[in-house]
XYZ file of N, CA and C in Angstrom:
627
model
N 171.071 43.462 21.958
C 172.297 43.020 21.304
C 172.472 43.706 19.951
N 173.710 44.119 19.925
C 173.658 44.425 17.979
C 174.069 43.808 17.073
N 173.683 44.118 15.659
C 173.031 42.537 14.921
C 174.236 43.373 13.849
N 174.637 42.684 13.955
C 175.448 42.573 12.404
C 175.358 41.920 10.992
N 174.976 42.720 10.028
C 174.474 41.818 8.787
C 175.402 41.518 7.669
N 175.773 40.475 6.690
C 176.794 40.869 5.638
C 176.433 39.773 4.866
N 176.636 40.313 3.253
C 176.245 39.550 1.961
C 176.702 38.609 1.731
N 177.583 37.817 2.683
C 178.862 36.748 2.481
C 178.984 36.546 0.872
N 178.094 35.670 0.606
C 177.651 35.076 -0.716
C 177.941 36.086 -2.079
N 178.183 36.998 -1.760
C 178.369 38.209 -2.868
C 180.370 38.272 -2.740
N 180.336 37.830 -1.630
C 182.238 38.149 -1.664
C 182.956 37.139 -2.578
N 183.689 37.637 -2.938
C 184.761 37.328 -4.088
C 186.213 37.352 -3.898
N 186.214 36.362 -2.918
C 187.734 36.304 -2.327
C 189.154 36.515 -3.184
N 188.957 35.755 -4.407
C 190.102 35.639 -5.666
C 189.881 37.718 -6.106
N 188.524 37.981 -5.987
C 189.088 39.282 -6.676
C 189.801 40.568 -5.441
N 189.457 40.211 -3.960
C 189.810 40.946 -3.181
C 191.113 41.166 -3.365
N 191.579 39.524 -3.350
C 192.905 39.242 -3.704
C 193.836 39.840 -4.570
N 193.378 40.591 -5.078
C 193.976 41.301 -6.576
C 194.621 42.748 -5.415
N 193.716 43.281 -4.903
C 193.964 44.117 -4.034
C 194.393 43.976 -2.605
N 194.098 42.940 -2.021
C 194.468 43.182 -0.770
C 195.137 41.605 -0.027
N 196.317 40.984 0.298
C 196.793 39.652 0.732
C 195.560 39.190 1.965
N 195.834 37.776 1.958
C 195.050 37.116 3.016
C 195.286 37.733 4.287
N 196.394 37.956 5.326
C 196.917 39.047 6.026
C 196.342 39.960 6.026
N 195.852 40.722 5.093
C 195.673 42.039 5.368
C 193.891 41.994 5.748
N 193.568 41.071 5.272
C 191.918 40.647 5.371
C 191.673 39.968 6.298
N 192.736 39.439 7.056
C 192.584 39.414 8.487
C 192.308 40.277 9.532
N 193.689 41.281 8.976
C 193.587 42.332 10.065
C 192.410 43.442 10.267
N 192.305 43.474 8.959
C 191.102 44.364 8.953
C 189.208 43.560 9.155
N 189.466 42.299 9.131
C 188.729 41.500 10.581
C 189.028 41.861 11.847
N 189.754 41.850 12.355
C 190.703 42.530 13.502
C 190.431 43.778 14.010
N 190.697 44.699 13.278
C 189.735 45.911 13.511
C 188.445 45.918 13.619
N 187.575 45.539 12.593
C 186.747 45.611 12.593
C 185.631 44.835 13.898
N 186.245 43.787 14.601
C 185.890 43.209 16.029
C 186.358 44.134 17.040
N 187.286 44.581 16.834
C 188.331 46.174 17.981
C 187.332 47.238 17.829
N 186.745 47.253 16.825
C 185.924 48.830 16.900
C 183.966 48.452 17.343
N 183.949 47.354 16.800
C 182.494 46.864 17.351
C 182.730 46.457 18.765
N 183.770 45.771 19.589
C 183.914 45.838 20.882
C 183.704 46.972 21.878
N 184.383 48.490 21.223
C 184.695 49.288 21.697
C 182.859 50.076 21.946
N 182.126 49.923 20.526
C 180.863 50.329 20.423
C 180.256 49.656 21.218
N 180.353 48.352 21.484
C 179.401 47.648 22.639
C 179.702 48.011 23.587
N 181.143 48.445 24.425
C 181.134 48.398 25.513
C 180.682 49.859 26.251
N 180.765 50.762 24.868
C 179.927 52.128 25.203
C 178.939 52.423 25.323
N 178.284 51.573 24.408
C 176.805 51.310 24.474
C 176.326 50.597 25.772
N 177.084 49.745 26.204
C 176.863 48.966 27.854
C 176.666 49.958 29.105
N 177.925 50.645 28.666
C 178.423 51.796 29.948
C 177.388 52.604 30.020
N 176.475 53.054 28.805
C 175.798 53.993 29.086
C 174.330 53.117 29.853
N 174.069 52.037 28.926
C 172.467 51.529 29.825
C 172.938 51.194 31.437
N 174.120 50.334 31.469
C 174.215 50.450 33.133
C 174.734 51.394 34.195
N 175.078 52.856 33.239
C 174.713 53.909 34.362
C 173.289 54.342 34.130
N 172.437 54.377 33.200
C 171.214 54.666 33.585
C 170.191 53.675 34.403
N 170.674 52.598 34.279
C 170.203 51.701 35.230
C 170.703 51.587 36.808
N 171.874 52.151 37.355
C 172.288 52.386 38.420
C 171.576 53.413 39.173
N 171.540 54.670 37.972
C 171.201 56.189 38.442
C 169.443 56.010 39.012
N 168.530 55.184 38.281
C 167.600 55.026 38.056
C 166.976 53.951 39.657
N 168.020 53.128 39.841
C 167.682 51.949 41.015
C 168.348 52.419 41.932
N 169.390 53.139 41.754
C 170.597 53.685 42.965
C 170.349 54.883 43.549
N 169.858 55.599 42.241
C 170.507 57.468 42.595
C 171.325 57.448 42.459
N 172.568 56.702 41.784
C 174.122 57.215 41.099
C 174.219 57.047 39.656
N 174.859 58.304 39.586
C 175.477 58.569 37.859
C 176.504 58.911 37.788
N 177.125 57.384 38.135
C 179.064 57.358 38.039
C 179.531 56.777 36.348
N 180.224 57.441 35.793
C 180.650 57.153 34.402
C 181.835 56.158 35.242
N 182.838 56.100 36.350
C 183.323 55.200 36.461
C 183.141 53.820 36.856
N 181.723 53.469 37.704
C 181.482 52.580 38.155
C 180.378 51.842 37.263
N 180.089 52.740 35.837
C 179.474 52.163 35.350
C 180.420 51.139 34.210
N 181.444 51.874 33.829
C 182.648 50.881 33.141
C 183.453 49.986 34.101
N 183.700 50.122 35.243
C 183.980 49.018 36.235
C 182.873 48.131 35.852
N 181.312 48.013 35.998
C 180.734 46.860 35.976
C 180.722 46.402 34.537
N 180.848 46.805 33.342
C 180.942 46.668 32.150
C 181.750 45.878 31.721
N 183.260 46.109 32.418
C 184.513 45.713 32.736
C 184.396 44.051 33.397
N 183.873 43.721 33.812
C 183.879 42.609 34.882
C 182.931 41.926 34.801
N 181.796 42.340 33.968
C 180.423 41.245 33.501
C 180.249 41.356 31.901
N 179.475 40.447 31.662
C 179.498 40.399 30.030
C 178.076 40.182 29.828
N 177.170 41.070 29.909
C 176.153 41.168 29.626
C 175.782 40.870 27.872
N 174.281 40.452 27.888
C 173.609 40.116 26.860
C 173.957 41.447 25.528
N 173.942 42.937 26.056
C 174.218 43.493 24.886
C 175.899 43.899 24.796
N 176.605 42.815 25.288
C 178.022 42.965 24.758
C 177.956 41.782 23.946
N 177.478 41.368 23.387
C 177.204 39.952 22.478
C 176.616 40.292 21.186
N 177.364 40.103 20.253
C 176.360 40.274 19.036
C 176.026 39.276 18.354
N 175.126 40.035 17.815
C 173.897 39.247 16.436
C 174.546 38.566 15.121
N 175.214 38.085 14.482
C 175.917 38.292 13.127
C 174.961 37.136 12.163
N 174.290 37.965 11.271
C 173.820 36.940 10.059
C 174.417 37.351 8.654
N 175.007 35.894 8.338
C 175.672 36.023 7.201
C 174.724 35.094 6.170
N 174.368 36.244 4.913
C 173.448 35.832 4.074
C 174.896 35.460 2.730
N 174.586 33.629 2.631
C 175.390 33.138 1.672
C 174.473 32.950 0.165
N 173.328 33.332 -0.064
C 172.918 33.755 -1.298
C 173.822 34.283 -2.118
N 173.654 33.603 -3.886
C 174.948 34.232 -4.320
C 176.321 33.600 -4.174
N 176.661 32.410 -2.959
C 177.469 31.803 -2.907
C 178.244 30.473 -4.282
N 179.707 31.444 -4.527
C 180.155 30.309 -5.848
C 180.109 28.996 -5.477
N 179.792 28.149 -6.348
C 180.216 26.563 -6.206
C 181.113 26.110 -6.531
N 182.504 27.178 -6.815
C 183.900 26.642 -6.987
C 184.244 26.895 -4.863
N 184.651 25.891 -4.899
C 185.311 25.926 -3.466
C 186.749 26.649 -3.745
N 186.713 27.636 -2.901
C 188.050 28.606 -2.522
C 188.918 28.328 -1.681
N 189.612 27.628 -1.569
C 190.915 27.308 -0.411
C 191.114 28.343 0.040
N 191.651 29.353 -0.628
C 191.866 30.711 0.298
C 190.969 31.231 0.858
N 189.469 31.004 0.244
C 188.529 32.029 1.577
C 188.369 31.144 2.819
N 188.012 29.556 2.166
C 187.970 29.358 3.451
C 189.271 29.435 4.770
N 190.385 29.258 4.159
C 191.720 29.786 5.226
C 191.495 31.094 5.570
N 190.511 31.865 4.981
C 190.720 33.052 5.739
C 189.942 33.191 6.556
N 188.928 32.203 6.043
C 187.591 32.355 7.298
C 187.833 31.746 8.608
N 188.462 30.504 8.250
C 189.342 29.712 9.312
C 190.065 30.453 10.266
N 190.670 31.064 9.384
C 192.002 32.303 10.611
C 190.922 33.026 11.542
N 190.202 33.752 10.622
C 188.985 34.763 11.581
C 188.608 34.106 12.955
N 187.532 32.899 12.329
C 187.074 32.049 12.920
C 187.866 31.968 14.768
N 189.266 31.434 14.249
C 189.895 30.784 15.204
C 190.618 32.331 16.365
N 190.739 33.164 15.664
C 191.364 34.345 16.405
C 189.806 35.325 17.428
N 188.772 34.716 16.652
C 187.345 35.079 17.770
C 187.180 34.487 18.256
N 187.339 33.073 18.261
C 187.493 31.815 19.578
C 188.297 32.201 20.308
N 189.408 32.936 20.270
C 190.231 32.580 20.936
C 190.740 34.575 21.743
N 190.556 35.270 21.206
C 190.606 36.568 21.363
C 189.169 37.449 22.095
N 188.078 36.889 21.049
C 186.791 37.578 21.385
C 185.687 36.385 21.613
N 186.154 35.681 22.996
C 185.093 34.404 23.101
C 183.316 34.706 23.494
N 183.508 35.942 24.117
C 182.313 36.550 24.544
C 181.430 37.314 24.021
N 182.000 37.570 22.518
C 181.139 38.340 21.865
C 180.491 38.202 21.032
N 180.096 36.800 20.462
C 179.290 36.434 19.939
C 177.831 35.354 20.484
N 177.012 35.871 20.407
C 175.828 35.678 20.888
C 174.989 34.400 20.343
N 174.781 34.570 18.883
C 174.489 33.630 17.954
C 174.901 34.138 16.212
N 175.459 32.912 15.613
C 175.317 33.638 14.668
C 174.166 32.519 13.626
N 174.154 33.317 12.829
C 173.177 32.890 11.907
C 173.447 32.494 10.456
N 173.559 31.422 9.370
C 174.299 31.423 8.382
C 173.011 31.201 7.562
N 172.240 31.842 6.749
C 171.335 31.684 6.154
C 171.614 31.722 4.559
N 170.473 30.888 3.981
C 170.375 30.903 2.687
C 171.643 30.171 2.623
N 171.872 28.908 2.983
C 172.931 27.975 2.754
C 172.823 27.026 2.070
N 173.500 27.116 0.819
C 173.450 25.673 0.000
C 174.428 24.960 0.251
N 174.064 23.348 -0.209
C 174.258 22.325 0.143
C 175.899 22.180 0.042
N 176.710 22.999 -0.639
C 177.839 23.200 -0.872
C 178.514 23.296 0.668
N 178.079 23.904 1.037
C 178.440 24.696 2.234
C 178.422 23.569 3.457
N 177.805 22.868 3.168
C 177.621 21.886 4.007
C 179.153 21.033 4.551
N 179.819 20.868 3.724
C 180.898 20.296 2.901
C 182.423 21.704 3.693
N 182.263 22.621 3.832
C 182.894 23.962 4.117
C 183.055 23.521 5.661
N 181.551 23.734 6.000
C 181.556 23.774 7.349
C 182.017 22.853 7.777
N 181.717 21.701 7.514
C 182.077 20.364 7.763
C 184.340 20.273 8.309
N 184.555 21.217 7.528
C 186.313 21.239 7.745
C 186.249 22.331 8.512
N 185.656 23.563 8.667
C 186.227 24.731 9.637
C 185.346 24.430 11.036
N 184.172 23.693 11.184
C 183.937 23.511 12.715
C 184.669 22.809 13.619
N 185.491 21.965 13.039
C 186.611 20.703 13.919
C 187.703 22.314 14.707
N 187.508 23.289 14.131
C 188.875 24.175 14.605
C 188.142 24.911 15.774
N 186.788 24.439 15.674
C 185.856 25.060 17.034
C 185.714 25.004 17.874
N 185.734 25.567 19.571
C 185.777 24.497 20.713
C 183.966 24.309 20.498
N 183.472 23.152 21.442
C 182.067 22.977 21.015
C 181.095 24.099 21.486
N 181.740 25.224 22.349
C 180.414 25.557 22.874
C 180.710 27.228 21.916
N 181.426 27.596 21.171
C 181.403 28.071 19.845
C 180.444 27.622 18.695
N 180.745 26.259 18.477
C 179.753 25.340 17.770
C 178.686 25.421 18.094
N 178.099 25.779 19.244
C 176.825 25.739 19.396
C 176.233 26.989 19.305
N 176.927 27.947 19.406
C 176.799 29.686 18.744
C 175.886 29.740 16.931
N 176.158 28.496 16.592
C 176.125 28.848 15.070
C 175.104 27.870 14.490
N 174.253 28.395 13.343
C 173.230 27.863 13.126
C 172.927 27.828 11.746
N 172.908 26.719 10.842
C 172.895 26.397 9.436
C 171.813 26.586 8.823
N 171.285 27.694 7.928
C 169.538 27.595 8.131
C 169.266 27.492 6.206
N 168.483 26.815 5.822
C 168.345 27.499 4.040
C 167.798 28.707 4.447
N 166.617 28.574 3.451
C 165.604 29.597 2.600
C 164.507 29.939 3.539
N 164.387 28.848 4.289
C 163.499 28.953 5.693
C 163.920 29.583 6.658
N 164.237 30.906 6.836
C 164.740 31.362 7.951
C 164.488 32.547 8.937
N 163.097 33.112 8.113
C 162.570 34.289 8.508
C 162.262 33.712 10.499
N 161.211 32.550 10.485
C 161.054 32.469 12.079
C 161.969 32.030 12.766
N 163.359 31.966 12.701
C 164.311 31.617 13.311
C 164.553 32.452 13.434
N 164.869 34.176 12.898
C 165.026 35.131 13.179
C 164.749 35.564 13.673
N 163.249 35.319 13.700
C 162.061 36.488 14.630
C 162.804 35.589 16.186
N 162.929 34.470 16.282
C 163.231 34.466 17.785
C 163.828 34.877 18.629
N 165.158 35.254 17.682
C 165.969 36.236 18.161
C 166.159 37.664 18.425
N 165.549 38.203 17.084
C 165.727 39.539 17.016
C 164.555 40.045 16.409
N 163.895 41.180 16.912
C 162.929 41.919 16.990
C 162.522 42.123 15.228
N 161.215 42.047 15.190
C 160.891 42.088 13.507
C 161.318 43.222 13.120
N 161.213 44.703 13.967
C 161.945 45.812 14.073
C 163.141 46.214 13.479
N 163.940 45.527 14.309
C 165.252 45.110 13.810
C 165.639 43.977 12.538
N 164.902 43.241 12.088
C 165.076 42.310 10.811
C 165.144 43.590 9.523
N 165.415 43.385 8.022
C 166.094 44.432 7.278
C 164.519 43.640 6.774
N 164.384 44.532 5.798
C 163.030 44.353 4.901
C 163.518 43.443 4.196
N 164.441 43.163 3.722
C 164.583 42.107 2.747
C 164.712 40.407 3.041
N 164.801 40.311 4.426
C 164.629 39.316 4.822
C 163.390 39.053 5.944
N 162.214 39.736 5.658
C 161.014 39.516 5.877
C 161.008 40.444 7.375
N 161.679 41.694 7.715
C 161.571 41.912 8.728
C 160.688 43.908 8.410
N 160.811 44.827 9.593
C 160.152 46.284 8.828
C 161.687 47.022 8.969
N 162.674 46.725 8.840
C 163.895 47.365 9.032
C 164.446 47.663 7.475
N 164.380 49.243 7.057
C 164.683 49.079 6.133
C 166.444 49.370 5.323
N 166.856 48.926 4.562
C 168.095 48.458 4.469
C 169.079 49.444 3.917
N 170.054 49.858 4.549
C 170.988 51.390 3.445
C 170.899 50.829 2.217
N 171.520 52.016 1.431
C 171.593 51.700 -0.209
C 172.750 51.392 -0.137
N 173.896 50.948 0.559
C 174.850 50.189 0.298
C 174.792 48.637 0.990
N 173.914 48.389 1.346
C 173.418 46.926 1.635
C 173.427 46.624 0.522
N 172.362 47.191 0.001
C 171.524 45.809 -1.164
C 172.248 46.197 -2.600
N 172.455 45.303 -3.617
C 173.467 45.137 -4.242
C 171.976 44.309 -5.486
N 171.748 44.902 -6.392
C 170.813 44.363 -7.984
C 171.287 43.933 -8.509
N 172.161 44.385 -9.420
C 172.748 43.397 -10.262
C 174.261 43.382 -10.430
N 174.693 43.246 -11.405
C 176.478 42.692 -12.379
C 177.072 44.071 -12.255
N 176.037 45.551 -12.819
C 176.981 46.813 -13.041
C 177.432 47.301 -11.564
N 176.290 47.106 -10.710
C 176.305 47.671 -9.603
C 177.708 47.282 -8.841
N 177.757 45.657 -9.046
C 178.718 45.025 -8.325
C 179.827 45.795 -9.018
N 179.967 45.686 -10.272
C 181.298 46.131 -11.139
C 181.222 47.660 -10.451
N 180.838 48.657 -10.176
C 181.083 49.962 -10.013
C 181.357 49.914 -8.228
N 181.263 48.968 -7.761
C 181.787 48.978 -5.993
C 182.958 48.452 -6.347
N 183.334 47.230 -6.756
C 185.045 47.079 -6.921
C 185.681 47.981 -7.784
N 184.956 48.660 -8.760
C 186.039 49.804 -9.361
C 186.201 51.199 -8.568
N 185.263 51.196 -7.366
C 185.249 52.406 -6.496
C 186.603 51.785 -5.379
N 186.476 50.388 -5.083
C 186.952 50.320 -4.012
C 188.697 50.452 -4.548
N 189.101 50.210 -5.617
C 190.078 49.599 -6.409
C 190.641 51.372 -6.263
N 189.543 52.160 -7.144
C 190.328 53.346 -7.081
C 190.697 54.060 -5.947
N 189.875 53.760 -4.919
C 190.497 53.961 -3.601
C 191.538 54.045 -3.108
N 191.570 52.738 -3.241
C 192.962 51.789 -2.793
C 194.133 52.558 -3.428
N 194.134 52.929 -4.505
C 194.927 53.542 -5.638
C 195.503 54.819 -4.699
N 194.493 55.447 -4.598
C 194.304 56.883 -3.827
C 195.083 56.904 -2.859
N 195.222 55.604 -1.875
C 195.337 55.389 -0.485
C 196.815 55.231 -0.528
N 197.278 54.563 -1.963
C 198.824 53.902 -2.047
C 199.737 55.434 -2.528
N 199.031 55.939 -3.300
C 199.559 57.439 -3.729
C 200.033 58.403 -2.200
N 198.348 58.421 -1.157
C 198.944 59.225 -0.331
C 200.610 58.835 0.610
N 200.164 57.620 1.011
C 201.666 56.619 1.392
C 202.447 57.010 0.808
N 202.805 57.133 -0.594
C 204.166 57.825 -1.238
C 204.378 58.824 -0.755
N 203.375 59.470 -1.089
C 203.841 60.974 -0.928
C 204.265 61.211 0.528
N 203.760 60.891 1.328
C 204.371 61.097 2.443
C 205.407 60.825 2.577
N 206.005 59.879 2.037
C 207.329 59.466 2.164
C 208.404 60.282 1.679
């Protein structure tokens, strides 16, 4: 399965906001499930034609996306742990509506592709969060998802290979340099990268015009 990791707890919904509407942080949720779909199901196509070619003697690229197509195997399912370390204790109405929207458009769009997820390093705040966005869950979504603190390294290992765990959460996987995030400047020089971007991105749009 592939494991998807993200800093939750480091996001800053009010400052995204400066740059980008709730809408638009949807959609680009949206994509971002459209393009990890597309990677799983390539990644599928290829182990079950080598598994055909291997038990069969056939190496059909079409009959291996026909079965891909029509079953939902274990690695079309992903991993997602969201590390809420770092999480504010001002409650955000808007993140959580946005998480809500997400939430409810993968229930309801991408029911099969989540495997388990994992919400670690959760304070008691959160408790209180979840408590309003699981009622929008059907239950067997709800049962996808798993509330863990500080204790969470062997809950991991059950799932996913120590291999695959990132070093920083007790696993030998070690982590890009745009994972891990030290301190205040670091953070300040990713939103002033992303900001000038954005800048960049609104300029080319003109000009084209």
């Amino acid at each position: 399965r592939p494991i998807y990791w993200e800093k939750t707890g480091l996001i800053r919904v009010h400052k995204l906001l400066h740059h980008l509407t709730p809408k638009k942080l949807v959609k680009r949720h949206v994509r971002h499930m459209e393009y990890l779909t597309h990677l799983m199901r390539k990644n599928a196509a290829s182990q079950v034609k080598g598994i055909i070619r291997n038990k069969c003697g056939i190496a059909d690229e079409q009959i291996a996306s026909l079965i891909v197509a029509l079953a939902t195997p274990d690695y079309l399912k992903q991993v997602v742990v969201m590390d809420l370390e770092g999480l504010s204790y001002a409650p955000d109405s808007q993140g959580i509506s946005i998480f809500r929207s997400c939430m409810k458009i993968d229930q309801n769009f991408y029911p099969e592709r989540l495997g388990v997820c994992f919400i670690i390093n959760a304070p008691w705040l959160f408790t209180g969060v979840w408590a309003m966005v699981r009622h929008f869950l059907d239950p067997k979504t709800q049962r996808k998802f798993r509330i863990i603190g500080t204790s969470y390294q062997d809950e991991l290992k059950k799932v996913i290979d120590a291999d695959n765990i990132l070093e920083c959460y007790g696993g030998n996987l070690k982590a890009p340099g745009t994972f891990t995030v030290y301190n205040e400047k670091e953070k300040a020089e990713i939103l002033s990268s992303f900001a000038e971007s954005k800048g960049s991105l609104a300029k080319d749009e003109k000009d084209k015009r």
